[in-house]
PDB file of C-alpha atoms in Angstrom:
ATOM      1  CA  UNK A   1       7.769  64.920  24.616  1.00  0.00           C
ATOM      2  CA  UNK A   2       8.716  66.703  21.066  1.00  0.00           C
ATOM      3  CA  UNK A   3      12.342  66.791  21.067  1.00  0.00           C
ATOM      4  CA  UNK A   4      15.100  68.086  18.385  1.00  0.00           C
ATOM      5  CA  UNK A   5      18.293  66.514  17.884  1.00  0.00           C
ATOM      6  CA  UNK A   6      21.200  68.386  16.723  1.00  0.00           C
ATOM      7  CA  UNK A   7      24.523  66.435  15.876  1.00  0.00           C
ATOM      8  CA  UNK A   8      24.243  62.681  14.935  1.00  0.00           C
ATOM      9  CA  UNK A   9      27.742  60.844  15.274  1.00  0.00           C
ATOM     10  CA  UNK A  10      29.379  57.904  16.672  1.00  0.00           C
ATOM     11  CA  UNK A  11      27.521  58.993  20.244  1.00  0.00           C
ATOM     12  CA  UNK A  12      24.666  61.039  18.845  1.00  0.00           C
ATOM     13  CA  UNK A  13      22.874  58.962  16.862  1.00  0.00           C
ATOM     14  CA  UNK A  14      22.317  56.164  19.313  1.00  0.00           C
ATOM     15  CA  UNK A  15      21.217  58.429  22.115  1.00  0.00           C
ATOM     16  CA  UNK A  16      18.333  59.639  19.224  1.00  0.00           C
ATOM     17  CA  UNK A  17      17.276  56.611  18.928  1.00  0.00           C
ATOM     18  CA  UNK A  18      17.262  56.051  22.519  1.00  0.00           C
ATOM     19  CA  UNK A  19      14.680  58.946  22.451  1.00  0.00           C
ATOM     20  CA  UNK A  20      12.384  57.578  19.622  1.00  0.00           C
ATOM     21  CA  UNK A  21      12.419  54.177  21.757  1.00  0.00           C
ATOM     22  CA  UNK A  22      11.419  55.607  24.618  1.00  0.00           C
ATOM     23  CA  UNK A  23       8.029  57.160  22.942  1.00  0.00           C
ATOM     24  CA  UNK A  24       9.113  60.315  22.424  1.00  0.00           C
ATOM     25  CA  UNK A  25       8.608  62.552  18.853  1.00  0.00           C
ATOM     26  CA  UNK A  26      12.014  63.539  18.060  1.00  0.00           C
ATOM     27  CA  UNK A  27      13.048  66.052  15.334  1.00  0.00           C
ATOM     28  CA  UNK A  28      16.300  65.869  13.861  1.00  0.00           C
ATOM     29  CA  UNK A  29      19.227  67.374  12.007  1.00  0.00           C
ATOM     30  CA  UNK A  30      23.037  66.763  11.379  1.00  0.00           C
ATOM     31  CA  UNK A  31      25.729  68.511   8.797  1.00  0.00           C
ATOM     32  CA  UNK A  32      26.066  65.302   7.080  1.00  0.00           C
ATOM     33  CA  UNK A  33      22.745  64.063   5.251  1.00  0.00           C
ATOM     34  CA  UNK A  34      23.988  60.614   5.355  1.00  0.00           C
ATOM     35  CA  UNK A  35      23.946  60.661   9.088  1.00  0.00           C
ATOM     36  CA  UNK A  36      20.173  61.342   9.493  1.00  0.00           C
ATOM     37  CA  UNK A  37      19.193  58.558   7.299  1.00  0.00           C
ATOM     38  CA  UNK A  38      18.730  55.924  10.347  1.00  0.00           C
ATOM     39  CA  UNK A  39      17.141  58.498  12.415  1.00  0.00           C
ATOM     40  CA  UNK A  40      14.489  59.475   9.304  1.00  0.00           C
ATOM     41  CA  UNK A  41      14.377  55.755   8.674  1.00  0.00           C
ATOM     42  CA  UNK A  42      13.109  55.165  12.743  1.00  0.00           C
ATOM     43  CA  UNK A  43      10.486  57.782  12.416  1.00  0.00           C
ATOM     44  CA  UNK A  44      12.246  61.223  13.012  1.00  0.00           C
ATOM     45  CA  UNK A  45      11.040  64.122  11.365  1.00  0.00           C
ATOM     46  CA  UNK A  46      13.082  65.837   8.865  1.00  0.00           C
ATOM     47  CA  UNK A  47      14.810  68.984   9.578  1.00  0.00           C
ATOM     48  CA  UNK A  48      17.086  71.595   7.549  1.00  0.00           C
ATOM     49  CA  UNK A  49      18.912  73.401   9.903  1.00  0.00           C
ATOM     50  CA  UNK A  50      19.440  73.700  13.901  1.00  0.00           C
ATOM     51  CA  UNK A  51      16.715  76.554  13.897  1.00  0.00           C
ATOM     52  CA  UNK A  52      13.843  74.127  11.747  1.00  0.00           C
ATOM     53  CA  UNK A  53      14.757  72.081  14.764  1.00  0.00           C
ATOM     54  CA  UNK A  54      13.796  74.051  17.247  1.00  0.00           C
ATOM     55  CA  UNK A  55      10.629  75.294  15.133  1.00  0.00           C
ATOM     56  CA  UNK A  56       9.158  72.173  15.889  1.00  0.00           C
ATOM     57  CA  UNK A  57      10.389  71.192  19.488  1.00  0.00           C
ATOM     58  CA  UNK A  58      10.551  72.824  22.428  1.00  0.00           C
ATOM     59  CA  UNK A  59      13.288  71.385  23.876  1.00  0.00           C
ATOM     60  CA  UNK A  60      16.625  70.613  21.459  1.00  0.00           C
ATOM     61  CA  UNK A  61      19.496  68.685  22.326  1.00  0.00           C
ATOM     62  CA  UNK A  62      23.338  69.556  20.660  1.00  0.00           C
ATOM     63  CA  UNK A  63      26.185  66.349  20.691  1.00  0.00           C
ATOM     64  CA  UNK A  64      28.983  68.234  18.651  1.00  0.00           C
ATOM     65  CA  UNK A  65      32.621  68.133  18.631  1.00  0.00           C
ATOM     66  CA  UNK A  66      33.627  72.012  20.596  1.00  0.00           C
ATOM     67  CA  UNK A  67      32.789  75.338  21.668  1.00  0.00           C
ATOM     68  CA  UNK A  68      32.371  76.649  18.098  1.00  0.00           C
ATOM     69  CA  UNK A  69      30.039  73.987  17.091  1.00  0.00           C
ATOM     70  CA  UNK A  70      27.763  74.489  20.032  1.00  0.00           C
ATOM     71  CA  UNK A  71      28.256  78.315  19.109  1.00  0.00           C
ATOM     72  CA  UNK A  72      27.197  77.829  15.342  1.00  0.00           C
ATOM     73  CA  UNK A  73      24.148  75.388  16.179  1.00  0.00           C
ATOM     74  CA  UNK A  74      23.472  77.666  18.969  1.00  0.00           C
ATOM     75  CA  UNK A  75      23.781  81.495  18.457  1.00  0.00           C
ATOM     76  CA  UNK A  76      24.491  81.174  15.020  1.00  0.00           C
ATOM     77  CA  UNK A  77      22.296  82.973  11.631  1.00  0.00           C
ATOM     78  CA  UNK A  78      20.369  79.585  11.504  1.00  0.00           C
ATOM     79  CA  UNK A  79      21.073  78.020  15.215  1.00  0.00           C
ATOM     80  CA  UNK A  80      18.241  76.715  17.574  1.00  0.00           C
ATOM     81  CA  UNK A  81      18.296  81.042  19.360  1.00  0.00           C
ATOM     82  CA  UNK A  82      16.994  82.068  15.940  1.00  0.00           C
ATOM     83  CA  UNK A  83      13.749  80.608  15.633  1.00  0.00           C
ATOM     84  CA  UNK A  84      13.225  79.121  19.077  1.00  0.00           C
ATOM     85  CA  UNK A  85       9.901  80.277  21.556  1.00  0.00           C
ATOM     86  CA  UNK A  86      10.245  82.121  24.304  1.00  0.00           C
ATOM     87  CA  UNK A  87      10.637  79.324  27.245  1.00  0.00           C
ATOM     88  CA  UNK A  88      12.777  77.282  25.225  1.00  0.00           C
ATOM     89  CA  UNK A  89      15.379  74.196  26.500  1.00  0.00           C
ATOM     90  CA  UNK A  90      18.578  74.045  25.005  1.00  0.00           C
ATOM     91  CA  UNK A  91      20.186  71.278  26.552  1.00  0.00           C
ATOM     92  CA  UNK A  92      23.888  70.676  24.904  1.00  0.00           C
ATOM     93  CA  UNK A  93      25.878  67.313  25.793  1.00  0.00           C
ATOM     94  CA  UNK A  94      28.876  68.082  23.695  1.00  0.00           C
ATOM     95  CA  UNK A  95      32.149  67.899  25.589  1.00  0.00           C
ATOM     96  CA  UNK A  96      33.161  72.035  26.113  1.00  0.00           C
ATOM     97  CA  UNK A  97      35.422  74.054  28.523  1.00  0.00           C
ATOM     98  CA  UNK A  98      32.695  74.870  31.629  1.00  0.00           C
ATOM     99  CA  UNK A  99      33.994  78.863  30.746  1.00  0.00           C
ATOM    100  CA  UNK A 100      32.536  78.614  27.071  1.00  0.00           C
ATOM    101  CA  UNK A 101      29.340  76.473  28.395  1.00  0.00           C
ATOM    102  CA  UNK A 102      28.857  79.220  30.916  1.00  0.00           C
ATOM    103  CA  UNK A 103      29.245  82.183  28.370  1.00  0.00           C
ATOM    104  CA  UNK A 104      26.896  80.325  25.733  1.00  0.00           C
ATOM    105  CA  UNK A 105      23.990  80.454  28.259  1.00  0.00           C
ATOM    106  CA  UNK A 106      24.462  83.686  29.176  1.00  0.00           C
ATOM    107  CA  UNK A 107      23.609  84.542  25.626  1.00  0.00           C
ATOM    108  CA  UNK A 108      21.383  82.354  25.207  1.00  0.00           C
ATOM    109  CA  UNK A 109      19.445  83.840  27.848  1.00  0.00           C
ATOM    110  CA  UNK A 110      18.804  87.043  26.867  1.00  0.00           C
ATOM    111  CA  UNK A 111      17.040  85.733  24.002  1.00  0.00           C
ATOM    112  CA  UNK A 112      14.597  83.650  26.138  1.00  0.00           C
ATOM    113  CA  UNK A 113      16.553  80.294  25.693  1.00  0.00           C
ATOM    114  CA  UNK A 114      17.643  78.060  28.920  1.00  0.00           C
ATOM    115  CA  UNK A 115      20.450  76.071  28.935  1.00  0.00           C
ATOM    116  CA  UNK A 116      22.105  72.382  29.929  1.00  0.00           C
ATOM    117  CA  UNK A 117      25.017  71.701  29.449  1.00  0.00           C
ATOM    118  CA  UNK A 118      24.949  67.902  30.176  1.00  0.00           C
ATOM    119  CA  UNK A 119      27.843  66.000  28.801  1.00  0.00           C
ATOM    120  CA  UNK A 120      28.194  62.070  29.290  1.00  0.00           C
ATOM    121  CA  UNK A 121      30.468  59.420  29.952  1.00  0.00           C
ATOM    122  CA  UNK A 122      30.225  55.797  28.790  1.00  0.00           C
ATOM    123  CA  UNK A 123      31.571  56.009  25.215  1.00  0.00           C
ATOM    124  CA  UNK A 124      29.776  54.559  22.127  1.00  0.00           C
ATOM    125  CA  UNK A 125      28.443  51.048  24.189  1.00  0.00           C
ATOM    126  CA  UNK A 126      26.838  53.329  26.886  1.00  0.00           C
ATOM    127  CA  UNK A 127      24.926  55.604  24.272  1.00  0.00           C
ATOM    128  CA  UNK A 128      23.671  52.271  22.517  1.00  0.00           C
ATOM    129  CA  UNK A 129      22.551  50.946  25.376  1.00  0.00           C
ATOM    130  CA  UNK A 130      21.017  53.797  26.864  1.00  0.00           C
ATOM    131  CA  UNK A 131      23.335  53.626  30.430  1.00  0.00           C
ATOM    132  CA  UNK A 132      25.462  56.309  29.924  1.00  0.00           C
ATOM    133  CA  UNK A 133      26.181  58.833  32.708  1.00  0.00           C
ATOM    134  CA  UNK A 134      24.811  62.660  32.384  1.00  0.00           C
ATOM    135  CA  UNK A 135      26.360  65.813  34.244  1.00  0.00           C
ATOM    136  CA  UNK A 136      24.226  68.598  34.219  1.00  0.00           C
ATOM    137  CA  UNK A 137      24.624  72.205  35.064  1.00  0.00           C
ATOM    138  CA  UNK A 138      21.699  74.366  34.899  1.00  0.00           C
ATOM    139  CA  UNK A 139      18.645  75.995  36.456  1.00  0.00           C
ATOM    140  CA  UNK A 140      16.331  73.090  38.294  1.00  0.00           C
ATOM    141  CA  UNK A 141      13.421  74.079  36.692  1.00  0.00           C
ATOM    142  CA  UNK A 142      15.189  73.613  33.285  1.00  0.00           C
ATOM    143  CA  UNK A 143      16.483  70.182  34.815  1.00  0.00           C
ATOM    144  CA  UNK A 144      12.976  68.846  35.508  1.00  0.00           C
ATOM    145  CA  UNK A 145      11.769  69.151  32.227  1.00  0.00           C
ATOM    146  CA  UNK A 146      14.314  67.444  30.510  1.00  0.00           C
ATOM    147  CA  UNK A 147      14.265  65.101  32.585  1.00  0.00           C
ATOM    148  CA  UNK A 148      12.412  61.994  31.169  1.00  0.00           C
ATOM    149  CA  UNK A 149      14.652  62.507  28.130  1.00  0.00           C
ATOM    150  CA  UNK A 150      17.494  62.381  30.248  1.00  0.00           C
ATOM    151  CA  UNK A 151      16.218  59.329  31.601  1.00  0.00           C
ATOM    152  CA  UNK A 152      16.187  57.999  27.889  1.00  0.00           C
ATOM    153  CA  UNK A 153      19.463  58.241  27.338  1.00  0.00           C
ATOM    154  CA  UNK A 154      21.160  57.395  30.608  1.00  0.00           C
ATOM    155  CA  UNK A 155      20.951  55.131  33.764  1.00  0.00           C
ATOM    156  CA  UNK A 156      22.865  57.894  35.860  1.00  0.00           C
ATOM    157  CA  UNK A 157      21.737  61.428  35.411  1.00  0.00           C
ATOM    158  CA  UNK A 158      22.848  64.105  38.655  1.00  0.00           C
ATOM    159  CA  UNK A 159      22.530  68.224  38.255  1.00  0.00           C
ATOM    160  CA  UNK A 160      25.563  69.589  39.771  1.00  0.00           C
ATOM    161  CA  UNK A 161      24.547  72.903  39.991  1.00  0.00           C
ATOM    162  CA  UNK A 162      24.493  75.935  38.150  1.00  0.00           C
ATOM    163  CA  UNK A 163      25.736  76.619  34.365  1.00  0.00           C
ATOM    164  CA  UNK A 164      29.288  74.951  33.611  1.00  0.00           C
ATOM    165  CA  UNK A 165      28.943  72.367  36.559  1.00  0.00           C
ATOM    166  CA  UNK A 166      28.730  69.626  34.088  1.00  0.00           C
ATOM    167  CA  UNK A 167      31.272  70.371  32.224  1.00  0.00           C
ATOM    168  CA  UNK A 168      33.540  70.972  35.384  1.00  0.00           C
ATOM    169  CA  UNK A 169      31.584  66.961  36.271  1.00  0.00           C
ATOM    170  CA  UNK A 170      33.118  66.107  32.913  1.00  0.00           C
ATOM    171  CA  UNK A 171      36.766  67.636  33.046  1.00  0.00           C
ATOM    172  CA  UNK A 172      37.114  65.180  36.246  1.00  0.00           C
ATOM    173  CA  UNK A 173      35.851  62.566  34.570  1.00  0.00           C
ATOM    174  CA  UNK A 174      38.364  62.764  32.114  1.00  0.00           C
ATOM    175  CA  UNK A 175      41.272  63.648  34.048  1.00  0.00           C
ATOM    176  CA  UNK A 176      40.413  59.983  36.061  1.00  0.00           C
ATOM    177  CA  UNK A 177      39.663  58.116  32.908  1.00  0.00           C
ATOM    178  CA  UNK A 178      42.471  59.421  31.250  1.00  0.00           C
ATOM    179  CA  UNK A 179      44.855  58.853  33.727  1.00  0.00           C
ATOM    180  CA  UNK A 180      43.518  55.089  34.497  1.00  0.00           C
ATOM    181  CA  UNK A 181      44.048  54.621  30.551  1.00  0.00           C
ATOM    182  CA  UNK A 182      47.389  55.308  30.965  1.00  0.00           C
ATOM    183  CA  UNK A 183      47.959  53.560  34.091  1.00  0.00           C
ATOM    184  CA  UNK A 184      46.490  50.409  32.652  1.00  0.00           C
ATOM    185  CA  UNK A 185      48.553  50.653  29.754  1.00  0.00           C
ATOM    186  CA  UNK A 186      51.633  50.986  31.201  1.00  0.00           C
ATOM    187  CA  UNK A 187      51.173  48.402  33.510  1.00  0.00           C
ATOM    188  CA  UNK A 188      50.247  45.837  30.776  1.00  0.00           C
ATOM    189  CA  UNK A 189      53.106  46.787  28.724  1.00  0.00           C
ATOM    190  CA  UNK A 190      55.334  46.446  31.503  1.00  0.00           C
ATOM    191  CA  UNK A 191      54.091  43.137  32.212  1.00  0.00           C
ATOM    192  CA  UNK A 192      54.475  41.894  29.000  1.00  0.00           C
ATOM    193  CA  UNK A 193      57.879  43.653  28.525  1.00  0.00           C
ATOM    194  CA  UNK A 194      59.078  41.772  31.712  1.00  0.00           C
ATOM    195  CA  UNK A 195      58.304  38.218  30.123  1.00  0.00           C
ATOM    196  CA  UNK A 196      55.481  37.685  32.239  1.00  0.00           C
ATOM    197  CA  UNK A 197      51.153  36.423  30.950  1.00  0.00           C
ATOM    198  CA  UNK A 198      49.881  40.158  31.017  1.00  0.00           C
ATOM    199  CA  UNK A 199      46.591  38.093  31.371  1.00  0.00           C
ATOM    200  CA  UNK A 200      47.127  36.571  34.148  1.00  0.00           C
ATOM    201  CA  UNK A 201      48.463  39.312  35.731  1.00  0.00           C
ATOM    202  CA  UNK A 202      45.517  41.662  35.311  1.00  0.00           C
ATOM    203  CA  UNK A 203      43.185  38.771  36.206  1.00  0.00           C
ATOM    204  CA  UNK A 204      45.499  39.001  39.903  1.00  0.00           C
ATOM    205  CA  UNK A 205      44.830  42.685  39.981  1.00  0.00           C
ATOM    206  CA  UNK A 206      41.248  42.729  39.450  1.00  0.00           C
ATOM    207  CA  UNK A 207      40.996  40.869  42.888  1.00  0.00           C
ATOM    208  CA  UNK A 208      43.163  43.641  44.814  1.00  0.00           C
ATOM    209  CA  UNK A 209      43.251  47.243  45.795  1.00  0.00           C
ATOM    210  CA  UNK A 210      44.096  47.972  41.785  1.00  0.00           C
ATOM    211  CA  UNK A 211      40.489  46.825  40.679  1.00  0.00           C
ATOM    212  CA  UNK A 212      38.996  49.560  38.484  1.00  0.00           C
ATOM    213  CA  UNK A 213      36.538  49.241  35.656  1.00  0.00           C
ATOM    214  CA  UNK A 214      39.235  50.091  33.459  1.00  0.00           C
ATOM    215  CA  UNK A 215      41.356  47.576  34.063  1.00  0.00           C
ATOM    216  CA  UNK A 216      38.606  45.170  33.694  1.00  0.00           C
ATOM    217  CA  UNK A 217      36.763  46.927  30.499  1.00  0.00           C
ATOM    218  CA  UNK A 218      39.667  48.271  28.736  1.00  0.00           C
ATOM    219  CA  UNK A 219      42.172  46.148  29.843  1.00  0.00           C
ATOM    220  CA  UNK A 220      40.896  43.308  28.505  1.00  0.00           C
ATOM    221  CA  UNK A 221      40.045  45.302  25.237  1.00  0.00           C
ATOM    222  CA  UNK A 222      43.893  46.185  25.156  1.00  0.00           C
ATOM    223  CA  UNK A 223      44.607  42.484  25.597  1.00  0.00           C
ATOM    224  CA  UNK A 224      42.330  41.436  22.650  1.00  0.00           C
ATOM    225  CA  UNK A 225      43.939  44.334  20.722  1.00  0.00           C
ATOM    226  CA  UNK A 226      40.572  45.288  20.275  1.00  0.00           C
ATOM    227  CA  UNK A 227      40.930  49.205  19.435  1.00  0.00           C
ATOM    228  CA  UNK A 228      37.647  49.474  17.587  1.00  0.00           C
ATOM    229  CA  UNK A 229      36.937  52.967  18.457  1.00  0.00           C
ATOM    230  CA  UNK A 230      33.985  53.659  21.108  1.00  0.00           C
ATOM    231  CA  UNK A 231      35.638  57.025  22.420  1.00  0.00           C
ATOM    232  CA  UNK A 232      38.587  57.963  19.905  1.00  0.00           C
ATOM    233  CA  UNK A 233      42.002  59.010  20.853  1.00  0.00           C
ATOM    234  CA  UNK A 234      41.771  62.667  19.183  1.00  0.00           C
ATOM    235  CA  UNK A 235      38.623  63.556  21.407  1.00  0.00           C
ATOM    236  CA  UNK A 236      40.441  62.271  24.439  1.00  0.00           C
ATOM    237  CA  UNK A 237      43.168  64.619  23.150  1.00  0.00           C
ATOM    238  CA  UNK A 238      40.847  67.579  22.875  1.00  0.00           C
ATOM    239  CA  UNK A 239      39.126  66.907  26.244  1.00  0.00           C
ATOM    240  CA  UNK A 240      42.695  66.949  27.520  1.00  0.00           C
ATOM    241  CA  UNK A 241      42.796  69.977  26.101  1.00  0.00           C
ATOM    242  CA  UNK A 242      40.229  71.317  28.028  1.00  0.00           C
ATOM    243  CA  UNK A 243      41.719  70.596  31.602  1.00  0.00           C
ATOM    244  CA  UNK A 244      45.034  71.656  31.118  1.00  0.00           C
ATOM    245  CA  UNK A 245      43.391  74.987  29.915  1.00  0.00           C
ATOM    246  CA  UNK A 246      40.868  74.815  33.075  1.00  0.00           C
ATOM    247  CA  UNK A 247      43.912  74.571  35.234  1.00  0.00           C
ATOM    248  CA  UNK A 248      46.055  77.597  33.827  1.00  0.00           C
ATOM    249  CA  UNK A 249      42.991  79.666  34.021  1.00  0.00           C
ATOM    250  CA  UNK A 250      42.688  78.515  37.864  1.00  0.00           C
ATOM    251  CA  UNK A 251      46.515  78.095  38.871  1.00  0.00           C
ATOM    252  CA  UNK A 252      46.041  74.417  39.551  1.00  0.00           C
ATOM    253  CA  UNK A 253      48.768  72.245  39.545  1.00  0.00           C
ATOM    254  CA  UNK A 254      47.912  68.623  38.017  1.00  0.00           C
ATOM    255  CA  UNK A 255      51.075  66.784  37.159  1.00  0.00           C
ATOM    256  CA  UNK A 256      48.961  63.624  36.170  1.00  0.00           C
ATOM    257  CA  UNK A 257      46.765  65.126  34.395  1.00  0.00           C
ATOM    258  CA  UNK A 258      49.358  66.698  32.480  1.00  0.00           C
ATOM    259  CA  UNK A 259      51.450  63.720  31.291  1.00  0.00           C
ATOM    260  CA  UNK A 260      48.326  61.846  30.342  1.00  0.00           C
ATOM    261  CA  UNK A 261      47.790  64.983  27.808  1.00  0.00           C
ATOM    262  CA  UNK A 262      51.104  64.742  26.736  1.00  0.00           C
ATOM    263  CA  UNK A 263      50.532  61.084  25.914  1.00  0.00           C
ATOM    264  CA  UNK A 264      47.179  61.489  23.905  1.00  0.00           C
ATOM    265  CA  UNK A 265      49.049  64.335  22.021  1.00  0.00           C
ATOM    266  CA  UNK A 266      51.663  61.864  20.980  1.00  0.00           C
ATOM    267  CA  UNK A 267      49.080  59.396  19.721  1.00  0.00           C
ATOM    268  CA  UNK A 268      47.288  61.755  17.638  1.00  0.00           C
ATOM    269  CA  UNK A 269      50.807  62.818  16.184  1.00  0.00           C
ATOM    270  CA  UNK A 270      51.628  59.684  15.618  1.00  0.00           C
ATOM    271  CA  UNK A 271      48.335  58.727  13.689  1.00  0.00           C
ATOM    272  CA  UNK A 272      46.714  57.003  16.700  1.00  0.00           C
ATOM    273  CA  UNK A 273      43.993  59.957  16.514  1.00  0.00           C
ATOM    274  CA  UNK A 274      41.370  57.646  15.110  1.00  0.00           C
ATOM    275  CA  UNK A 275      41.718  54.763  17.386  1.00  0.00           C
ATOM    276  CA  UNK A 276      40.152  54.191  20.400  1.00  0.00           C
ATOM    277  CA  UNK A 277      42.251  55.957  23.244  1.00  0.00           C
ATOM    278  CA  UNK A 278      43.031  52.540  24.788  1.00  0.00           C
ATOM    279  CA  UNK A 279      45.790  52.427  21.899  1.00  0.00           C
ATOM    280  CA  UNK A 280      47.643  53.798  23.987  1.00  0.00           C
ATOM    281  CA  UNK A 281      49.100  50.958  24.646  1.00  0.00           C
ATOM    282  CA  UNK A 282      50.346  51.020  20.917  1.00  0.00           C
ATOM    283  CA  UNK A 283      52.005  53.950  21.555  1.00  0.00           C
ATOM    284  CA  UNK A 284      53.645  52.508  24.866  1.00  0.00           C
ATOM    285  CA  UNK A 285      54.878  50.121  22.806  1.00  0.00           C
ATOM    286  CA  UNK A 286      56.206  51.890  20.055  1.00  0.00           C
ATOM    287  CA  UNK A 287      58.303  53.794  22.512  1.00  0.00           C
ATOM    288  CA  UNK A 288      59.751  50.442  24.316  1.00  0.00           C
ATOM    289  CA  UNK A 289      61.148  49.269  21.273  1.00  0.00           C
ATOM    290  CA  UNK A 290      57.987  46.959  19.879  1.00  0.00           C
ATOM    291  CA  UNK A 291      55.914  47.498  16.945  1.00  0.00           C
ATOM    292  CA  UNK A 292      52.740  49.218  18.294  1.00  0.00           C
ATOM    293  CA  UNK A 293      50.501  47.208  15.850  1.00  0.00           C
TER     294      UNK A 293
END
C-alpha cells in the first residue's frame, strides 16, 4: 500500500516506521524538518506539505496534538482535502473531542475525502513495538482498506462504529487510565508515607483483586522513579480536557474523572507537564510534605 504520514513525534514516528517495516511505500511530512530525517533516512519519500502527501498516496494518516492541527493538515489551504482524489482515506489517530472528529468528516466529505478517526493507546513502547491499541470510528468500507496498515501499527485494532466512536473508545480509555494513575500513585505514596516497603506492598497487590496493568507497568516505573516520558503529563492534561468537556456537553456526572483532571492540571502548573504522567506521584508527594524529586 502507498501511504502518507502526517505528524512525526514521540508516537508518530515509530508507527511510520512500523509502516515502512511492514512493506509498505510510505510518504511523509512533519512541521519540523528535523523530525522526517529518520523516516527519509528508512526509505520514505519526501514531502512538502500535508497536500504533497496526499498527491502521492491514497490513503494519509494525521498523529497531531488537537482539533486545530487535524483542522490545518486537514481542511486547511495546503491540507491532505486540497489536493487529494476523489475516493480518498483520511484516517487521523490524533487524540480529539469525538464532536470535532465528527464535524471534520463531515467536511471532509463533501469534498470526496473519508474519514478515521482512530486514536491509540499504549504510549511511546506500544508505537515502537507495533502493539498498540486502535479505536476506530468510520464507514466499514473505509475500515477495510486501511486495514493492513492498521495491522502495522497495532496488535488490537476494533471499529466502534460510525464517525467519533473512536474518539468516544479513547475518552474511556483515558478516564480509566487516568484514574488508575492516580490510584496507583496514591496508594504508593501512602505506603511509603506510612513507613512501610512500597515494593513489597505492590508486589502483595498484584496477586489480589487490585491487579491492574498499571500497577504492574507503571507502578514499578514510579518505584524506579523512572519518569522518562512515553505519554507526557500535559497530553494527559489535554485529553482530560476532552472528557470533562464531553461530559458538560452530555450532563454526565463523573466525579473521578474529574479529580484526576484536577490532578494533571496541577502537574502541568507545577512544571510536571513534560514528564511522564506517572509523576504524579511527584506531585503526591510534593503535597504530603516530601520533595517530589
Amino acid at each position: 500500500m502507498e501511504v502518507g504520514f502526517i505528524g512525526l513525534g514521540l508516537m508518530g514516528r515509530p508507527m511510520a516506521l512500523n509502516l515502512i517495516k511492514a512493506g509498505h511505500t510510505v510518504h511523509v511530512w512533519a512541521r519540523r524538518r528535523e523530525s522526517m530525517q529518520p523516516l527519509l533516512e528508512a526509505g520514505a519519500g519526501d514531502c512538502s506539505s500535508p497536500a504533497d502527501v496526499a498527491r502521492k498516496a491514497a490513503i494519509t494518516i494525521s498523529m497531531v496534538a488537537d482539533a486545530p492541527d487535524v483542522e490545518q493538515v486537514t481542511l486547511g489551504e495546503q491540507g491532505v482535502a486540497a489536493a487529494a482524489a476523489q475516493g480518498h482515506v483520511h484516517v487521523d489517530m490524533s487524540t480529539i473531542a469525538p464532536a470535532a472528529a465528527q464535524s471534520i468528516a463531515v467536511r471532509l466529505a463533501g469534498r470526496g475525502v473519508s474519514m478515521l478517526d482512530a486514536p491509540v493507546s499504549g504510549g511511546e513502547v506500544g508505537a515502537i513495538a507495533g502493539s498498540l491499541t486502535i479505536m476506530v470510528g468510520g464507514e466499514q468500507a473505509a475500515f477495510d482498506r486501511v486495514l493492513p496498515a492498521f495491522q502495522a501499527m497495532g496488535k488490537s485494532v476494533t471499529r466502534i462504529g460510525d464517525a467519533g466512536a473512536g474518539q468516544v473508545a479513547k475518552a474511556c480509555n483515558q478516564i480509566l487510565t487516568g484514574v488508575g494513575v492516580a490510584a496507583v500513585a496514591e496508594a504508593l505514596n501512602f505506603a511509603t508515607r506510612s513507613g512501610v516497603d512500597a515494593g513489597k506492598v505492590r508486589e502483595a497487590l498484584l496477586g489480589g483483586f487490585a491487579y491492574s496493568r498499571i500497577l504492574e507497568n507503571h507502578g514499578q516505573r514510579m518505584l524506579d522513579r523512572n519518569f522518562r516520558p512515553g505519554f507526557k503529563a500535559w497530553m494527559h492534561q489535554k485529553d482530560m480536557r476532552i472528557v470533562m468537556e464531553e461530559a458538560h456537553r452530555l450532563g454526565l456526572a463523573l466525579p473521578s474523572a474529574a479529580a484526576t483532571a484536577q490532578m494533571f492540571n496541577a502537574m502541568v502548573g507545577s512544571g510536571l507537564g513534560e514528564d511522564d504522567s506517572i509523576a504524579m506521584l511527584k506531585l503526591l508527594e510534593r503535597m504530603s510534605g516530601g520533595e517530589g524529586e
